[in-house]
Short mmCIF file of C-alpha atoms in Angstrom, two decimals:
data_model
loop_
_atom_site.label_atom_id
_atom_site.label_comp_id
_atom_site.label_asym_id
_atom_site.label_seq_id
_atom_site.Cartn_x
_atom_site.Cartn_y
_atom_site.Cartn_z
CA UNK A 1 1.36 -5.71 38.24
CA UNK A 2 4.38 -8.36 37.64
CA UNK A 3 6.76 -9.82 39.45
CA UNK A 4 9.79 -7.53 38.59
CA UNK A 5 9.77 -4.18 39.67
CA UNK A 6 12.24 -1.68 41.19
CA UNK A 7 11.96 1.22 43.78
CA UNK A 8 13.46 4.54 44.00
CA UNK A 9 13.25 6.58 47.11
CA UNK A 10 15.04 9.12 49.21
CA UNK A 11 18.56 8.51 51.66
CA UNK A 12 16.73 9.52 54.16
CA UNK A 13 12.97 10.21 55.22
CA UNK A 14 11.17 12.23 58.28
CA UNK A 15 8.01 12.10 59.36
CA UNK A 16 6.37 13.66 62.35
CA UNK A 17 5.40 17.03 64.31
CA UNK A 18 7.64 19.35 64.77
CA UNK A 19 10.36 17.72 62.35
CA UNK A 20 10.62 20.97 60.23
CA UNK A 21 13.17 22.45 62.88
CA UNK A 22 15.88 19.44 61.90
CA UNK A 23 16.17 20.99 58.73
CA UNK A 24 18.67 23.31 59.24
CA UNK A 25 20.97 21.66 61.32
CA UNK A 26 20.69 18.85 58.28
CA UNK A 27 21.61 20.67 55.56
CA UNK A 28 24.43 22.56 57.84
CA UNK A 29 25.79 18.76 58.38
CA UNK A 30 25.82 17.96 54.40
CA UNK A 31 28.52 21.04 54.40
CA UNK A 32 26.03 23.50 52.62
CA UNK A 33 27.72 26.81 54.00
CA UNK A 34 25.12 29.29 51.40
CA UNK A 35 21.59 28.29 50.68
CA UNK A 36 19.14 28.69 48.30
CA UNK A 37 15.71 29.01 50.41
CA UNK A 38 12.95 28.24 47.64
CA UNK A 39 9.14 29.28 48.77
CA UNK A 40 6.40 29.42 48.07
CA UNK A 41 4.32 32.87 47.24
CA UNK A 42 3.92 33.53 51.03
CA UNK A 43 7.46 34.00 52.38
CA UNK A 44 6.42 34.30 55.76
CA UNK A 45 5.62 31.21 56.71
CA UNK A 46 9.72 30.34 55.85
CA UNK A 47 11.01 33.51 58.41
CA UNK A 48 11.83 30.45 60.98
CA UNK A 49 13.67 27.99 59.05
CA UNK A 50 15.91 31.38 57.61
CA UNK A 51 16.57 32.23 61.03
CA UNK A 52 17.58 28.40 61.99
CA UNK A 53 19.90 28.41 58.73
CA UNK A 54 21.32 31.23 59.91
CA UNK A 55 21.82 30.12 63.33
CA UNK A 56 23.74 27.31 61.87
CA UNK A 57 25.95 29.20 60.50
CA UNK A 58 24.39 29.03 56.85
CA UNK A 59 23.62 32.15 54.47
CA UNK A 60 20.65 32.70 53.10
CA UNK A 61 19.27 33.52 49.95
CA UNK A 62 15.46 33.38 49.27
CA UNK A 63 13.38 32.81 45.83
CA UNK A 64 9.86 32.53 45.98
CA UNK A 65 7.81 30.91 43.59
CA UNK A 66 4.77 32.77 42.70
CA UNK A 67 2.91 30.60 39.76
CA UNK A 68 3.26 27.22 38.28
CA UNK A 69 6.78 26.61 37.85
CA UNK A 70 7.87 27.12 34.45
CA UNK A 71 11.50 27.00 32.16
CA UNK A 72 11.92 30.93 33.16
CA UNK A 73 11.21 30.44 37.21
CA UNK A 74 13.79 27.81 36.99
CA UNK A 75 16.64 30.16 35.10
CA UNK A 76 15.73 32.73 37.37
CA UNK A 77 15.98 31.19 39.95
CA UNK A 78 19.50 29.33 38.86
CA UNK A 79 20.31 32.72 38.18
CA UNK A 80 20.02 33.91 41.23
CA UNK A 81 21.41 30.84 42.93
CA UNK A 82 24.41 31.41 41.36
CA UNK A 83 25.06 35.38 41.39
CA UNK A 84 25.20 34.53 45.22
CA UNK A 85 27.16 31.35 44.89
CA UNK A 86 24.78 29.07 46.86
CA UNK A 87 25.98 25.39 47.34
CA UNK A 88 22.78 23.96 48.49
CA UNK A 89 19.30 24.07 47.93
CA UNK A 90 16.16 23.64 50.76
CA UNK A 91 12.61 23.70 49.34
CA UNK A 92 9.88 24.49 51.75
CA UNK A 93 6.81 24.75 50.49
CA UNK A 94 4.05 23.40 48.23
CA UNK A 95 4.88 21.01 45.09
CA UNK A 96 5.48 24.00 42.77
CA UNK A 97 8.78 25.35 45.13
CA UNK A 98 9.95 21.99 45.79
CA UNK A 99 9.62 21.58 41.99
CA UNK A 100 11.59 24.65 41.68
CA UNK A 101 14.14 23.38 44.38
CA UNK A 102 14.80 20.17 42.88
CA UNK A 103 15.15 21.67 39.15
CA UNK A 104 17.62 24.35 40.27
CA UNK A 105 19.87 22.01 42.30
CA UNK A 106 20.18 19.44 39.62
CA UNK A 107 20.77 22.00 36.91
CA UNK A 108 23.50 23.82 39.03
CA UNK A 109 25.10 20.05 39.41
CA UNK A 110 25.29 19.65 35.91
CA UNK A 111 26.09 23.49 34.99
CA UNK A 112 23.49 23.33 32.82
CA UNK A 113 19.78 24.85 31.19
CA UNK A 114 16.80 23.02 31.81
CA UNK A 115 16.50 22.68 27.55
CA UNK A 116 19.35 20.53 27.66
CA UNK A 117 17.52 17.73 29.42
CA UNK A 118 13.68 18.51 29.32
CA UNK A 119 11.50 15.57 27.57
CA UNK A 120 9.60 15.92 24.31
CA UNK A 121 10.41 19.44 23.65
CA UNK A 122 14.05 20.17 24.81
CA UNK A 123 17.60 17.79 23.63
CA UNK A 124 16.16 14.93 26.22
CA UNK A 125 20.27 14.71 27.24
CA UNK A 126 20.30 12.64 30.54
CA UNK A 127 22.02 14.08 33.62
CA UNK A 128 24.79 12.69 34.68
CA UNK A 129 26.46 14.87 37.31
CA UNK A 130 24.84 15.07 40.93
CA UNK A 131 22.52 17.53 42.06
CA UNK A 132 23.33 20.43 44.90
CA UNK A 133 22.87 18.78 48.17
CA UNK A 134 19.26 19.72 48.66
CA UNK A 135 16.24 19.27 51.83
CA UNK A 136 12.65 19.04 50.53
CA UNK A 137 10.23 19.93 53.16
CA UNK A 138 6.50 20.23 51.84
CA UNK A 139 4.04 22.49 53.47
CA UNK A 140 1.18 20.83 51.48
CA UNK A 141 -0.47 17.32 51.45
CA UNK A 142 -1.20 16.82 47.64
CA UNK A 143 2.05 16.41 45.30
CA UNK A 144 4.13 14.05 47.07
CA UNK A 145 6.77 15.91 45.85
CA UNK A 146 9.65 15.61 48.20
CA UNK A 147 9.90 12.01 47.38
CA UNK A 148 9.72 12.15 43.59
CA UNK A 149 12.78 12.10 40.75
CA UNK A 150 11.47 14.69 38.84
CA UNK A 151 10.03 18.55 38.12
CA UNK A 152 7.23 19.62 35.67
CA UNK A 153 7.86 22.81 33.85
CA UNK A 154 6.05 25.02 31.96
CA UNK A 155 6.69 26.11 28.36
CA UNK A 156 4.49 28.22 26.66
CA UNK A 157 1.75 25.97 26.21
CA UNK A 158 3.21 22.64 27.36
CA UNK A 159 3.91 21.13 30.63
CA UNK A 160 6.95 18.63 30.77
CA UNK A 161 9.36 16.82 32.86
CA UNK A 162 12.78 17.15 33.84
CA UNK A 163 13.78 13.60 35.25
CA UNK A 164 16.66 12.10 36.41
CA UNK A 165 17.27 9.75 39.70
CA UNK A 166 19.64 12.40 40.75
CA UNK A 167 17.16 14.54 41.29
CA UNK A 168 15.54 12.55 44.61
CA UNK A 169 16.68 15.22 47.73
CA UNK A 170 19.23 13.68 49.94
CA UNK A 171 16.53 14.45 53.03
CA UNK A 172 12.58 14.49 52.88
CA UNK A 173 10.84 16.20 56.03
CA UNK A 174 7.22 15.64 55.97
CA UNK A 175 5.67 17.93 59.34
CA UNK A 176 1.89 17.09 59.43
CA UNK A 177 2.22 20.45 61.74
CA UNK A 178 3.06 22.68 58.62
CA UNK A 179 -0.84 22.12 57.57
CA UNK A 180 -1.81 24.48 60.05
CA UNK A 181 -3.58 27.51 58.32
CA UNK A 182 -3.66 25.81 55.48
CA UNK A 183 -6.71 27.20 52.95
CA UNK A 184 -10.01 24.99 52.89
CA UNK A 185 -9.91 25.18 48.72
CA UNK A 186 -5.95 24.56 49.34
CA UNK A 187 -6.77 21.22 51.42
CA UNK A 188 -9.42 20.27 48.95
CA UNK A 189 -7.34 20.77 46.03
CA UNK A 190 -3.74 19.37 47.39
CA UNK A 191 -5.63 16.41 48.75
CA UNK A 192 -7.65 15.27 45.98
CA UNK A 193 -4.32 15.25 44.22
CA UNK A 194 -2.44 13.23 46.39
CA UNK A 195 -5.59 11.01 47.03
CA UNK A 196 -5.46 10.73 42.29
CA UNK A 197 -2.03 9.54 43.24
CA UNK A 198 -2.75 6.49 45.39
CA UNK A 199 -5.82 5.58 43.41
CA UNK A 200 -3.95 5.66 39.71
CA UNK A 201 -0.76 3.89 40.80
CA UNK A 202 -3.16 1.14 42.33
CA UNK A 203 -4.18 0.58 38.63
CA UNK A 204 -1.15 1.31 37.05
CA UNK A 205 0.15 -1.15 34.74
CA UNK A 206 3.01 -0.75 36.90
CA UNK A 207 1.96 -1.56 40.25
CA UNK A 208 3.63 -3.57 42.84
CA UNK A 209 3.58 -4.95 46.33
CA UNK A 210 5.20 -2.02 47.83
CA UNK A 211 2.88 0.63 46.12
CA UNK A 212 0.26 -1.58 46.44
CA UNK A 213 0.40 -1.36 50.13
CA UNK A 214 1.64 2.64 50.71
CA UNK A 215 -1.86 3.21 48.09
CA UNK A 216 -3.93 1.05 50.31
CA UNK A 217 -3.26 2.87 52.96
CA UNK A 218 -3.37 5.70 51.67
CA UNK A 219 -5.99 6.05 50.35
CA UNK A 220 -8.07 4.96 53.61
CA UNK A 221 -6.06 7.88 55.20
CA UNK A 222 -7.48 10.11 52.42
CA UNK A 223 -11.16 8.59 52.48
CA UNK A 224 -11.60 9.20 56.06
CA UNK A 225 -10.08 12.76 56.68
CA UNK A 226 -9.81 14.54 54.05
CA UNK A 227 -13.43 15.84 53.68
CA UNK A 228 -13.69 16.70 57.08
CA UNK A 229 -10.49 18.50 56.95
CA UNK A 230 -12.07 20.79 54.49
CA UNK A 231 -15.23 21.11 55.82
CA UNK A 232 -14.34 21.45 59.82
CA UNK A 233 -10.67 22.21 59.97
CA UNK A 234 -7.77 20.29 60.78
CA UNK A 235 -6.22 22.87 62.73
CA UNK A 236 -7.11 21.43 66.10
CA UNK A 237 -7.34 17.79 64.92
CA UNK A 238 -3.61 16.45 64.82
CA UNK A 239 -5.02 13.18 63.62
CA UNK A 240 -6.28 14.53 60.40
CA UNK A 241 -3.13 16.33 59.61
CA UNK A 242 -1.11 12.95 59.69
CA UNK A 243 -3.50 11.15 58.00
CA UNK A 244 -3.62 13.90 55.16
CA UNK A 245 0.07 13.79 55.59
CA UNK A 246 0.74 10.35 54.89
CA UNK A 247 -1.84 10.46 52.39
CA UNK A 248 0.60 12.76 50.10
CA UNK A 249 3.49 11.01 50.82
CA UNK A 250 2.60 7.50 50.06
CA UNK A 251 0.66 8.82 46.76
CA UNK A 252 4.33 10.45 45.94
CA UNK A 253 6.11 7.34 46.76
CA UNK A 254 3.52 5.48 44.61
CA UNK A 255 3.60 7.63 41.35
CA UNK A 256 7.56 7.45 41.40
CA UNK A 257 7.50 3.87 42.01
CA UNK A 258 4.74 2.80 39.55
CA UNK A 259 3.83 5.48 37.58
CA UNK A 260 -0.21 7.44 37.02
CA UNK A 261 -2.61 7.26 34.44
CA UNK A 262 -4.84 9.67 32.16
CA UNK A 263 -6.05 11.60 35.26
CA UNK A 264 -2.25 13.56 34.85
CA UNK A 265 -1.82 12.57 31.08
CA UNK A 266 -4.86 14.99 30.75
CA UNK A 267 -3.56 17.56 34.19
CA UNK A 268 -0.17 17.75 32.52
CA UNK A 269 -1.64 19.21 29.06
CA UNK A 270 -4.49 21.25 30.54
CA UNK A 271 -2.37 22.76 33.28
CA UNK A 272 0.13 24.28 30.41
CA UNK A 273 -2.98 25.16 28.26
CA UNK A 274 -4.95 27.29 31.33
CA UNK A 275 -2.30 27.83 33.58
CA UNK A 276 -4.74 26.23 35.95
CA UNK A 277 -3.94 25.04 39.55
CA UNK A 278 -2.79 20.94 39.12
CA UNK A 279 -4.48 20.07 41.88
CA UNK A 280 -7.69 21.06 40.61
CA UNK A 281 -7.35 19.96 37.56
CA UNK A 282 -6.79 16.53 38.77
CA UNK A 283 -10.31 16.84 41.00
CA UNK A 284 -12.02 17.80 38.44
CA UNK A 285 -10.93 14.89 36.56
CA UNK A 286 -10.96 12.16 38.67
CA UNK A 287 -14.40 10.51 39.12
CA UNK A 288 -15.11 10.28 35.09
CA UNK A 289 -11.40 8.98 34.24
CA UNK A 290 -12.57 6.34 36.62
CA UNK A 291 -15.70 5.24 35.66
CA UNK A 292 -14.08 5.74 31.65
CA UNK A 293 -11.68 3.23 32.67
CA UNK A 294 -13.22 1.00 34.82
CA UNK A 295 -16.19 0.90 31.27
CA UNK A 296 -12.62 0.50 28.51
CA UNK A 297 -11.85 -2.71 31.01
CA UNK A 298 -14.79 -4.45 31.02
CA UNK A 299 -15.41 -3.73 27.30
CA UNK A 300 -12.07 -4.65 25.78
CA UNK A 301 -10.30 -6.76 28.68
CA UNK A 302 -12.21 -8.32 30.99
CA UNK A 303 -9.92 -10.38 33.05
CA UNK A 304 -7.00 -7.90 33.11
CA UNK A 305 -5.50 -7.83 36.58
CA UNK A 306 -6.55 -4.17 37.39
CA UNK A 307 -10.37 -4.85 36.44
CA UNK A 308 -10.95 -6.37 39.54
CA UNK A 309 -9.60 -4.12 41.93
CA UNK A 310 -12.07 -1.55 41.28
CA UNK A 311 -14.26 -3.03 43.67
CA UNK A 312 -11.56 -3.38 46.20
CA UNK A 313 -11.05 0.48 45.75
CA UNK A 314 -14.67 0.95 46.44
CA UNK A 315 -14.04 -0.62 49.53
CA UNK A 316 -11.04 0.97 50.76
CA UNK A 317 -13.21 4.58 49.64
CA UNK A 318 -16.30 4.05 51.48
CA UNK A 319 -14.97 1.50 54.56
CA UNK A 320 -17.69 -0.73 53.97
CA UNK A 321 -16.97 -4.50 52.84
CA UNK A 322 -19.72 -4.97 50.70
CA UNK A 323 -19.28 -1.93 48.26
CA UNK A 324 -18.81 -2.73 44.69
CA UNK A 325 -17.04 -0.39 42.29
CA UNK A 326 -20.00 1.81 41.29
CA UNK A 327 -20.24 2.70 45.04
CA UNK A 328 -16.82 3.76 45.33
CA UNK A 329 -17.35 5.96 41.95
CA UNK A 330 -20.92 7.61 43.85
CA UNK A 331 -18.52 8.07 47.18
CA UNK A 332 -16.03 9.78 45.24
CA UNK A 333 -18.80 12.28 43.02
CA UNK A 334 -20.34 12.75 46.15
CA UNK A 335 -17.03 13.72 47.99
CA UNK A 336 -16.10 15.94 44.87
CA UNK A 337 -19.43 17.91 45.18
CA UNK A 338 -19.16 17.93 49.05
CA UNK A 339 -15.07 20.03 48.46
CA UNK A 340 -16.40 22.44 45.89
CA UNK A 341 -14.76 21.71 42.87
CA UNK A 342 -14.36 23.60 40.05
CA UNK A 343 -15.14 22.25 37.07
CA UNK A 344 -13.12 22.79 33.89
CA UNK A 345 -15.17 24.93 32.23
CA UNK A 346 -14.15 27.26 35.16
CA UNK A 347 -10.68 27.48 34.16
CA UNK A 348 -11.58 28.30 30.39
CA UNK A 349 -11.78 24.96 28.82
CA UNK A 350 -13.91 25.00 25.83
CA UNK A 351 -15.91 22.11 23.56
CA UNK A 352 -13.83 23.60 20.62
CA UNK A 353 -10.17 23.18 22.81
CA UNK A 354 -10.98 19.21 23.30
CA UNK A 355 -9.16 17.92 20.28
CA UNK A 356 -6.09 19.44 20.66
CA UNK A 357 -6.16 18.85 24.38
CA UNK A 358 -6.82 14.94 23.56
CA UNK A 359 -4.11 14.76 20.90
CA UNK A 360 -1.45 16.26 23.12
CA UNK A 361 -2.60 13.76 26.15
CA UNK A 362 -2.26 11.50 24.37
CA UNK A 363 1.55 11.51 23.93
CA UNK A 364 2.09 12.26 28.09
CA UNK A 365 4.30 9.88 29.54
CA UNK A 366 1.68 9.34 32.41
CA UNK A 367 -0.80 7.63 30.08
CA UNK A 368 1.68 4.65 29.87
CA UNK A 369 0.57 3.57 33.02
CA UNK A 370 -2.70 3.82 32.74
CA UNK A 371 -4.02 0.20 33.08
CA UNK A 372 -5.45 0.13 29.57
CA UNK A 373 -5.12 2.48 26.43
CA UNK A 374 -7.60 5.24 25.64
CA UNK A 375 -9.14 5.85 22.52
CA UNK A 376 -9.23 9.53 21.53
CA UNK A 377 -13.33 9.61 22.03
CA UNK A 378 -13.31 7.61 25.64
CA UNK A 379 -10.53 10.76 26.53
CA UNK A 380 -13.10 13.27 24.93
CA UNK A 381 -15.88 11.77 26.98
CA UNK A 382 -13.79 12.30 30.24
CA UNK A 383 -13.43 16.10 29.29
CA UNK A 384 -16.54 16.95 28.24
CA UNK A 385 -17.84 14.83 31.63
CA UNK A 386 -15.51 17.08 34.16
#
């Protein structure tokens, strides 16, 4: 929220219907003559951009992601990427492959093993060699991942990143159209991630007038389609799928640009502890790491910048001028009921796995940006509410 800040994005950025198809002649043109095609579990849905590589004169190699990437799917897959000597890397698919995709192609720049670089529990060297020339094009609206600088692994229990400007793909594709089919728990999921990652980069510590305005409108985007996406379809509503769209995008451009909060200080940790979806983790954890913060604020500082925008959230949330910030915390309970989500319980979380869980949070890096520091009981009170 000062006056300095910086901003890190890709060379180049697509948006639209129908964009997918430029990918191939794109990464043909950055002189990629063997690819890497990283996927998603469903290799399927990737059978037409193979066949476009190939008819640009580009070989093919495919890895599909299956689970949460990890520090084993990325060897493998750099294993495999280089038994078939593949110069280039395209992504296409959900925030897991493009993690993948980005992870591989940096690691193959640098000839290197993700434990070289990893934070907190690998060497932490930086990269310094450029990635594989690389095309990220997301099939999902939630992780905003084709615009970030880095990939979160898996290591036995612990989730970290692997993080490096380098790492930003020299062409982002974002087709609204590559929605279609998607899973109602999918869309519910994916989009109340992307919309945790307009609303915690709005009170980052971090924020600034170019986030500010991509998480504005983002997250009126998100407020106003996303539910009905889920609960009536978006297959025959273009609309929604470029408002969900543009929802995931900005909230990526956001996080890399001004960072998150304890909603994915606490994701990060559970996500390596239950091997639990992200974006459902984040769901589940949104409306109480709110209303925690929003409380911390207005208990220990009252007139720092982010406690008044809480109310201008509310607005943006419910599209209605008057509503103060409890109203936007109802309309986002209310919204989380409405999508099904699971709590954490669900996924295995226990009263007895809280302090570990809180200790571990509270060393994330995403918990620097959270627009005030919290104590170890206001984190347990989030838990124990979601």
């Amino acid at each position: 929220m000062g006056s300095s800040f910086d901003l890190a994005m890709v060379a180049d950025l697509r948006f639209g219907r129908g964009r997918a198809t430029q990918s191939a002649p794109a990464l043909a043109g950055l002189g990629v003559r063997h690819a890497l095609l990283v996927t998603g579990r469903s290799t399927e849905r990737a059978e037409p951009i193979r066949a476009a590589l190939q008819a640009a004169g580009v070989a093919v190699t495919s890895f599909a992601v299956t689970e949460e990437p990890s520090v084993d799917i990325v060897r493998e897959a750099l294993k495999t990427l280089r038994a078939n000597g593949c110069d280039g890397v395209l992504g296409f698919g959900g925030g897991s492959a493009l993690d993948v995709a980005k992870a591989v192609a940096i690691l193959a720049g640098n000839d290197s093993d993700p434990m070289d670089h990893l934070e907190v529990i690998g060497r932490g060297e930086p990269l310094t060699r450029p990635a594989l020339p690389w095309i990220a094009v997301p099939t999902t609206a939630g992780t905003g991942s084709e615009v970030t600088r880095n990939a979160v692994l898996a290591a036995g229990e612990v989730k970290v990143s692997l993080r490096s400007p380098l790492m930003l793909a020299r062409l982002a594709i974002v087709d609204p159209d590559l929605l279609i089919g998607s899973p109602p728990a999918t869309l519910a999921a994916s989009g109340l991630d992307a919309l945790a990652q307009l609303i915690e980069p709005f009170l980052s510590v971090r924020a600034n007038p170019v986030t500010d305005a991509l998480a504005r409108d983002g997250i009126v985007r998100s407020a106003r389609s996303l539910r009905a996406a889920v609960t009536q379809g978006l297959d025959d509503d273009p609309d929604r799928r470029d408002d969900l769209a543009l929802a995931s995008l900005a909230g990526g451009l956001c996080l890399a640009n001004a960072g998150l909060g304890a909603v994915h200080g606490l994701a990060g940790v559970l996500g390596g502890r239950l091997r639990a979806p992200h974006g459902a983790l984040c769901a589940a954890l949104l409306a109480a790491t709110l209303e925690t913060n929003r409380a911390a604020l207005a208990d220990r500082a009252p007139n720092h910048p982010a406690a008044g925008r809480f109310d201008e959230l509310a607005v943006l949330l419910t599209g209605r001028p008057e509503a103060r910030a409890v109203d936007g915390e109802d309309w986002l309970r209310d919204l989380i009921a409405a999508l099904g989500v699971p709590s954490l319980t669900s996924f295995g979380l226990s009263q007895a796995d809280l302090p570990a869980v809180v200790a571990a949070s509270q060393q994330a890096s995403s918990m620097k940006a959270n627009p005030i520091p919290l104590s170890d009981a206001e984190l347990t009170e989030i838990l124990s509410r979601s």
